[in-house]
Amino acid sequence: MARQGTSSTAMGTVAIRWHGSRLELLDQRLLPGEEHWITLEGASGVAQSIRDMVVRGAPAIGISAAYGVALAARHAGGGDWKAEIKQAIRELAASRPTAVNLFWALQRMERVFHACHSLDEAVKRLASEAEAIHREDVEANVAMADHALELMGLEKPVSVLTHCNTGALATGGYGTALGVIRRMHEKQLLKEVFADETRPWLQGSRLTAWELARDQIPVTLNADGAAASILARKDVRWVIVGADRITANGDVVNKIGTYSLAVLARHHRVRFMVVAPSSTVDMSLPSGAEVPLEERDGLEVREIRGIPLAPEGVNVFNPVFDVTPASMIDAIVTEKGVVHSPNITGMKALFG
């Protein structure tokens, strides 16, 4: 699925472009100030880009890692080419610990790799598989949007609130939670979307607001701390978020601040929807308590691009994700369908 030309399509802004012998990633750390593409020709560069958050969002991480494996095959030395590809897969797997899409994509690539009998075969089949993962993600996003609108049953435009960035930037194109919002806009059912700024990386202000404004979708940016006031005073009917991992009982691991939004939504009687591809579902873990939650350097909270916001050296708690209990979620929407009031029974019925 080669993504050529500009960074904007009918599917929304494109953040991943595949050219067969190289991968281009839109550097999301520099948005909205600068639109800069990084060209990668090997798996190590892809792994580093995932670690450094050049690319972020669980589906986009998985897609990028798949292309990383394809690049590893293309640039393998030819002697012990299997060992080189295996090492690339290990390096990519170590790049981020929480987003299950990363491991899902790598396991899928690994199955194809083990079925290859020559390097030439591996080069062709791994590239084809990565392209399929990319293509299927876009198709899943569109299917999720349709399922979500059917669930919502809207007859007139409503306002919604979202957190972090779950749009085309975080996926292969279109978006998960933001894909639902995009479809609402297409159907003239969106009055306004409130976008949490999402500290400390500001994915809401730097990415979501940029992506929606670019596509002329009505967006109002708000500080994370204003969410309660918005739910109390504005006509918000749904909080719509994505996920980095969903466990067997329906617990949802997502960007830090999602759990507090679920608490606020329950208090204000606003419905809470999680939208994510089935590749985000991890039925091997019974609950969110078993998910490894990534913590990052406190410098990300103490300063922004070198500008100090707090005393130097002050202790910082900087988790990247939190766990929203299934009991606080009205619906989980995937391309396979909807789990209402998620629990272990509903999750098993849809995902086995």
C-alpha positions as a Python dict, from the first residue, in 0.01 Angstrom:
ca = {
    (1, 'M'): (0, 0, 0),
    (2, 'A'): (233, 273, -121),
    (3, 'R'): (148, 615, 12),
    (4, 'Q'): (289, 869, -228),
    (5, 'G'): (264, 1244, -277),
    (6, 'T'): (124, 1484, -21),
    (7, 'S'): (45, 1407, 343),
    (8, 'S'): (-331, 1457, 303),
    (9, 'T'): (-589, 1233, 133),
    (10, 'A'): (-961, 1164, 145),
    (11, 'M'): (-877, 929, 432),
    (12, 'G'): (-733, 1218, 631),
    (13, 'T'): (-375, 1315, 691),
    (14, 'V'): (-122, 1045, 600),
    (15, 'A'): (162, 980, 845),
    (16, 'I'): (316, 665, 691),
    (17, 'R'): (443, 637, 332),
    (18, 'W'): (588, 314, 195),
    (19, 'H'): (807, 319, -116),
    (20, 'G'): (916, -45, -134),
    (21, 'S'): (1282, 11, -47),
    (22, 'R'): (1225, 275, 221),
    (23, 'L'): (972, 394, 474),
    (24, 'E'): (883, 758, 533),
    (25, 'L'): (733, 869, 865),
    (26, 'L'): (587, 1212, 936),
    (27, 'D'): (776, 1336, 1243),
    (28, 'Q'): (488, 1399, 1482),
    (29, 'R'): (715, 1554, 1744),
    (30, 'L'): (747, 1865, 1527),
    (31, 'L'): (379, 1919, 1448),
    (32, 'P'): (207, 2158, 1410),
    (33, 'G'): (504, 2389, 1359),
    (34, 'E'): (683, 2184, 1096),
    (35, 'E'): (583, 1907, 857),
    (36, 'H'): (899, 1700, 828),
    (37, 'W'): (936, 1348, 690),
    (38, 'I'): (1201, 1105, 812),
    (39, 'T'): (1326, 845, 561),
    (40, 'L'): (1417, 502, 702),
    (41, 'E'): (1586, 216, 523),
    (42, 'G'): (1640, -31, 808),
    (43, 'A'): (1464, -187, 1106),
    (44, 'S'): (1689, -16, 1363),
    (45, 'G'): (1580, 326, 1243),
    (46, 'V'): (1215, 223, 1260),
    (47, 'A'): (1260, 93, 1617),
    (48, 'Q'): (1431, 417, 1720),
    (49, 'S'): (1152, 622, 1562),
    (50, 'I'): (893, 426, 1762),
    (51, 'R'): (1090, 475, 2086),
    (52, 'D'): (1136, 847, 2020),
    (53, 'M'): (766, 894, 1931),
    (54, 'V'): (832, 1008, 1575),
    (55, 'V'): (540, 773, 1512),
    (56, 'R'): (281, 707, 1784),
    (57, 'G'): (-65, 561, 1821),
    (58, 'A'): (-100, 186, 1862),
    (59, 'P'): (-214, 101, 1506),
    (60, 'A'): (50, 326, 1344),
    (61, 'I'): (321, 170, 1562),
    (62, 'G'): (217, -178, 1450),
    (63, 'I'): (212, -79, 1083),
    (64, 'S'): (552, 90, 1107),
    (65, 'A'): (701, -213, 1281),
    (66, 'A'): (568, -441, 1006),
    (67, 'Y'): (740, -226, 746),
    (68, 'G'): (1052, -240, 965),
    (69, 'V'): (1057, -618, 928),
    (70, 'A'): (1012, -583, 552),
    (71, 'L'): (1309, -345, 542),
    (72, 'A'): (1516, -588, 747),
    (73, 'A'): (1456, -856, 485),
    (74, 'R'): (1535, -621, 199),
    (75, 'H'): (1868, -519, 351),
    (76, 'A'): (1970, -857, 496),
    (77, 'G'): (2326, -958, 407),
    (78, 'G'): (2230, -1286, 249),
    (79, 'G'): (2458, -1508, 458),
    (80, 'D'): (2265, -1572, 778),
    (81, 'W'): (1966, -1370, 662),
    (82, 'K'): (1728, -1548, 897),
    (83, 'A'): (1931, -1443, 1201),
    (84, 'E'): (1933, -1082, 1080),
    (85, 'I'): (1555, -1072, 1042),
    (86, 'K'): (1503, -1242, 1379),
    (87, 'Q'): (1725, -980, 1543),
    (88, 'A'): (1528, -702, 1372),
    (89, 'I'): (1202, -845, 1507),
    (90, 'R'): (1348, -856, 1860),
    (91, 'E'): (1470, -498, 1832),
    (92, 'L'): (1132, -375, 1709),
    (93, 'A'): (950, -566, 1985),
    (94, 'A'): (1161, -390, 2248),
    (95, 'S'): (1075, -39, 2123),
    (96, 'R'): (752, 18, 2325),
    (97, 'P'): (607, -212, 2596),
    (98, 'T'): (236, -130, 2616),
    (99, 'A'): (72, -107, 2271),
    (100, 'V'): (-35, -461, 2185),
    (101, 'N'): (-68, -378, 1814),
    (102, 'L'): (312, -373, 1797),
    (103, 'F'): (338, -736, 1908),
    (104, 'W'): (34, -842, 1705),
    (105, 'A'): (190, -702, 1386),
    (106, 'L'): (532, -853, 1460),
    (107, 'Q'): (381, -1195, 1533),
    (108, 'R'): (195, -1180, 1203),
    (109, 'M'): (515, -1086, 1020),
    (110, 'E'): (706, -1358, 1204),
    (111, 'R'): (460, -1626, 1088),
    (112, 'V'): (516, -1521, 727),
    (113, 'F'): (893, -1509, 782),
    (114, 'H'): (903, -1866, 917),
    (115, 'A'): (723, -1990, 605),
    (116, 'C'): (987, -1843, 372),
    (117, 'H'): (1255, -2069, 225),
    (118, 'S'): (1479, -1808, 64),
    (119, 'L'): (1573, -1444, 113),
    (120, 'D'): (1411, -1344, -216),
    (121, 'E'): (1087, -1503, -103),
    (122, 'A'): (1112, -1329, 234),
    (123, 'V'): (1168, -988, 74),
    (124, 'K'): (855, -1023, -141),
    (125, 'R'): (625, -1187, 111),
    (126, 'L'): (716, -967, 408),
    (127, 'A'): (665, -648, 205),
    (128, 'S'): (330, -780, 85),
    (129, 'E'): (224, -868, 439),
    (130, 'A'): (318, -525, 574),
    (131, 'E'): (118, -361, 296),
    (132, 'A'): (-178, -585, 384),
    (133, 'I'): (-158, -485, 751),
    (134, 'H'): (-158, -119, 645),
    (135, 'R'): (-449, -162, 404),
    (136, 'E'): (-657, -367, 648),
    (137, 'D'): (-612, -104, 919),
    (138, 'V'): (-772, 164, 701),
    (139, 'E'): (-1057, -71, 611),
    (140, 'A'): (-1109, -153, 980),
    (141, 'N'): (-1122, 215, 1070),
    (142, 'V'): (-1401, 277, 823),
    (143, 'A'): (-1594, -28, 948),
    (144, 'M'): (-1558, 90, 1309),
    (145, 'A'): (-1694, 432, 1220),
    (146, 'D'): (-2002, 273, 1063),
    (147, 'H'): (-2059, 46, 1367),
    (148, 'A'): (-2023, 344, 1602),
    (149, 'L'): (-2275, 560, 1417),
    (150, 'E'): (-2525, 275, 1420),
    (151, 'L'): (-2470, 242, 1795),
    (152, 'M'): (-2516, 615, 1855),
    (153, 'G'): (-2841, 630, 1660),
    (154, 'L'): (-2813, 1003, 1604),
    (155, 'E'): (-3096, 1201, 1449),
    (156, 'K'): (-2940, 1545, 1484),
    (157, 'P'): (-2588, 1689, 1532),
    (158, 'V'): (-2431, 1648, 1877),
    (159, 'S'): (-2106, 1748, 2047),
    (160, 'V'): (-1845, 1498, 2163),
    (161, 'L'): (-1522, 1508, 2361),
    (162, 'T'): (-1205, 1315, 2281),
    (163, 'H'): (-860, 1261, 2429),
    (164, 'C'): (-511, 1225, 2279),
    (165, 'N'): (-489, 1167, 1903),
    (166, 'T'): (-666, 874, 1741),
    (167, 'G'): (-692, 1003, 1386),
    (168, 'A'): (-516, 934, 1060),
    (169, 'L'): (-188, 1031, 1229),
    (170, 'A'): (-224, 747, 1480),
    (171, 'T'): (-337, 482, 1231),
    (172, 'G'): (-292, 375, 872),
    (173, 'G'): (-543, 644, 776),
    (174, 'Y'): (-889, 777, 872),
    (175, 'G'): (-868, 703, 1246),
    (176, 'T'): (-1030, 503, 1527),
    (177, 'A'): (-1211, 734, 1773),
    (178, 'L'): (-1134, 1028, 1547),
    (179, 'G'): (-1254, 820, 1254),
    (180, 'V'): (-1595, 805, 1420),
    (181, 'I'): (-1585, 1182, 1461),
    (182, 'R'): (-1479, 1219, 1098),
    (183, 'R'): (-1774, 1003, 988),
    (184, 'M'): (-2012, 1207, 1209),
    (185, 'H'): (-1891, 1519, 1027),
    (186, 'E'): (-1936, 1354, 686),
    (187, 'K'): (-2295, 1265, 781),
    (188, 'Q'): (-2361, 1618, 918),
    (189, 'L'): (-2416, 1474, 1266),
    (190, 'L'): (-2131, 1657, 1442),
    (191, 'K'): (-2194, 1988, 1611),
    (192, 'E'): (-1850, 2024, 1771),
    (193, 'V'): (-1565, 1814, 1906),
    (194, 'F'): (-1383, 1919, 2222),
    (195, 'A'): (-1020, 1802, 2215),
    (196, 'D'): (-828, 1758, 2540),
    (197, 'E'): (-478, 1903, 2499),
    (198, 'T'): (-342, 1576, 2648),
    (199, 'R'): (-41, 1654, 2862),
    (200, 'P'): (250, 1603, 2868),
    (201, 'W'): (308, 1535, 2496),
    (202, 'L'): (14, 1754, 2392),
    (203, 'Q'): (-111, 1514, 2127),
    (204, 'G'): (-452, 1679, 2148),
    (205, 'S'): (-332, 2032, 2080),
    (206, 'R'): (-41, 1952, 1848),
    (207, 'L'): (-201, 1669, 1652),
    (208, 'T'): (-578, 1632, 1697),
    (209, 'A'): (-654, 2003, 1671),
    (210, 'W'): (-415, 2031, 1375),
    (211, 'E'): (-562, 1728, 1197),
    (212, 'L'): (-925, 1832, 1247),
    (213, 'A'): (-867, 2196, 1158),
    (214, 'R'): (-678, 2083, 846),
    (215, 'D'): (-982, 1879, 742),
    (216, 'Q'): (-1224, 2162, 834),
    (217, 'I'): (-1393, 1963, 1112),
    (218, 'P'): (-1525, 2193, 1392),
    (219, 'V'): (-1291, 2153, 1690),
    (220, 'T'): (-1248, 2339, 2018),
    (221, 'L'): (-924, 2278, 2206),
    (222, 'N'): (-937, 2265, 2586),
    (223, 'A'): (-698, 2213, 2874),
    (224, 'D'): (-733, 1864, 3025),
    (225, 'G'): (-854, 2018, 3350),
    (226, 'A'): (-1148, 2181, 3170),
    (227, 'A'): (-1309, 1850, 3073),
    (228, 'A'): (-1533, 1834, 3381),
    (229, 'S'): (-1663, 2185, 3319),
    (230, 'I'): (-1731, 2102, 2954),
    (231, 'L'): (-1929, 1791, 3044),
    (232, 'A'): (-2125, 1989, 3300),
    (233, 'R'): (-2198, 2298, 3088),
    (234, 'K'): (-2189, 2192, 2721),
    (235, 'D'): (-2421, 1964, 2531),
    (236, 'V'): (-2172, 1676, 2504),
    (237, 'R'): (-2344, 1341, 2448),
    (238, 'W'): (-2041, 1111, 2409),
    (239, 'V'): (-1680, 1084, 2518),
    (240, 'I'): (-1503, 892, 2240),
    (241, 'V'): (-1148, 760, 2292),
    (242, 'G'): (-913, 501, 2147),
    (243, 'A'): (-712, 226, 2315),
    (244, 'D'): (-361, 86, 2324),
    (245, 'R'): (-470, -246, 2474),
    (246, 'I'): (-803, -400, 2572),
    (247, 'T'): (-796, -702, 2803),
    (248, 'A'): (-1023, -1006, 2820),
    (249, 'N'): (-1261, -852, 3076),
    (250, 'G'): (-1301, -528, 2877),
    (251, 'D'): (-1058, -312, 3075),
    (252, 'V'): (-905, -47, 2850),
    (253, 'V'): (-546, 76, 2859),
    (254, 'N'): (-515, 413, 2690),
    (255, 'K'): (-339, 748, 2713),
    (256, 'I'): (-302, 882, 3066),
    (257, 'G'): (-611, 1085, 3151),
    (258, 'T'): (-859, 845, 2990),
    (259, 'Y'): (-957, 692, 3325),
    (260, 'S'): (-1035, 1033, 3475),
    (261, 'L'): (-1252, 1112, 3171),
    (262, 'A'): (-1450, 792, 3229),
    (263, 'V'): (-1508, 894, 3591),
    (264, 'L'): (-1625, 1239, 3479),
    (265, 'A'): (-1847, 1095, 3209),
    (266, 'R'): (-2016, 859, 3455),
    (267, 'H'): (-2080, 1144, 3700),
    (268, 'H'): (-2231, 1367, 3429),
    (269, 'R'): (-2428, 1083, 3266),
    (270, 'V'): (-2238, 1119, 2939),
    (271, 'R'): (-2187, 795, 2747),
    (272, 'F'): (-1831, 664, 2711),
    (273, 'M'): (-1717, 482, 2394),
    (274, 'V'): (-1385, 313, 2318),
    (275, 'V'): (-1302, 263, 1949),
    (276, 'A'): (-1011, 37, 1851),
    (277, 'P'): (-926, -237, 1599),
    (278, 'S'): (-952, -600, 1710),
    (279, 'S'): (-570, -616, 1696),
    (280, 'T'): (-576, -401, 2013),
    (281, 'V'): (-769, -672, 2202),
    (282, 'D'): (-546, -897, 2412),
    (283, 'M'): (-753, -1193, 2530),
    (284, 'S'): (-442, -1349, 2687),
    (285, 'L'): (-455, -1101, 2977),
    (286, 'P'): (-751, -1132, 3216),
    (287, 'S'): (-758, -765, 3321),
    (288, 'G'): (-582, -431, 3298),
    (289, 'A'): (-393, -508, 3619),
    (290, 'E'): (-164, -739, 3419),
    (291, 'V'): (-67, -483, 3153),
    (292, 'P'): (284, -332, 3176),
    (293, 'L'): (227, 45, 3192),
    (294, 'E'): (509, 248, 3040),
    (295, 'E'): (658, 537, 3237),
    (296, 'R'): (877, 795, 3070),
    (297, 'D'): (1139, 1051, 3173),
    (298, 'G'): (1014, 1323, 3407),
    (299, 'L'): (1181, 1581, 3182),
    (300, 'E'): (876, 1553, 2955),
    (301, 'V'): (666, 1707, 3233),
    (302, 'R'): (924, 1949, 3370),
    (303, 'E'): (982, 2125, 3038),
    (304, 'I'): (854, 2170, 2683),
    (305, 'R'): (1119, 2186, 2409),
    (306, 'G'): (1379, 2313, 2651),
    (307, 'I'): (1156, 2569, 2823),
    (308, 'P'): (1139, 2491, 3198),
    (309, 'L'): (792, 2455, 3352),
    (310, 'A'): (895, 2325, 3694),
    (311, 'P'): (1193, 2335, 3933),
    (312, 'E'): (1491, 2147, 3795),
    (313, 'G'): (1521, 1800, 3942),
    (314, 'V'): (1176, 1792, 4104),
    (315, 'N'): (1039, 1438, 4130),
    (316, 'V'): (789, 1356, 3853),
    (317, 'F'): (535, 1077, 3807),
    (318, 'N'): (502, 1039, 3430),
    (319, 'P'): (297, 732, 3331),
    (320, 'V'): (206, 717, 2963),
    (321, 'F'): (-112, 512, 3010),
    (322, 'D'): (-383, 436, 3263),
    (323, 'V'): (-645, 163, 3295),
    (324, 'T'): (-1016, 238, 3259),
    (325, 'P'): (-1223, -39, 3422),
    (326, 'A'): (-1473, -211, 3195),
    (327, 'S'): (-1751, -119, 3438),
    (328, 'M'): (-1711, 248, 3339),
    (329, 'I'): (-1735, 189, 2963),
    (330, 'D'): (-2064, 191, 2773),
    (331, 'A'): (-1934, 29, 2457),
    (332, 'I'): (-1620, -102, 2290),
    (333, 'V'): (-1638, -68, 1911),
    (334, 'T'): (-1416, -269, 1676),
    (335, 'E'): (-1437, -361, 1309),
    (336, 'K'): (-1582, -696, 1421),
    (337, 'G'): (-1872, -533, 1603),
    (338, 'V'): (-1972, -376, 1934),
    (339, 'V'): (-1941, -503, 2291),
    (340, 'H'): (-2205, -330, 2501),
    (341, 'S'): (-2132, -278, 2874),
    (342, 'P'): (-1815, -486, 2829),
    (343, 'N'): (-1736, -783, 3048),
    (344, 'I'): (-1564, -1118, 3006),
    (345, 'T'): (-1877, -1280, 2857),
    (346, 'G'): (-1929, -1013, 2595),
    (347, 'M'): (-1561, -1003, 2507),
    (348, 'K'): (-1543, -1382, 2461),
    (349, 'A'): (-1857, -1379, 2247),
    (350, 'L'): (-1694, -1142, 1997),
    (351, 'F'): (-1325, -1229, 2024),
    (352, 'G'): (-1318, -1590, 2141),
}
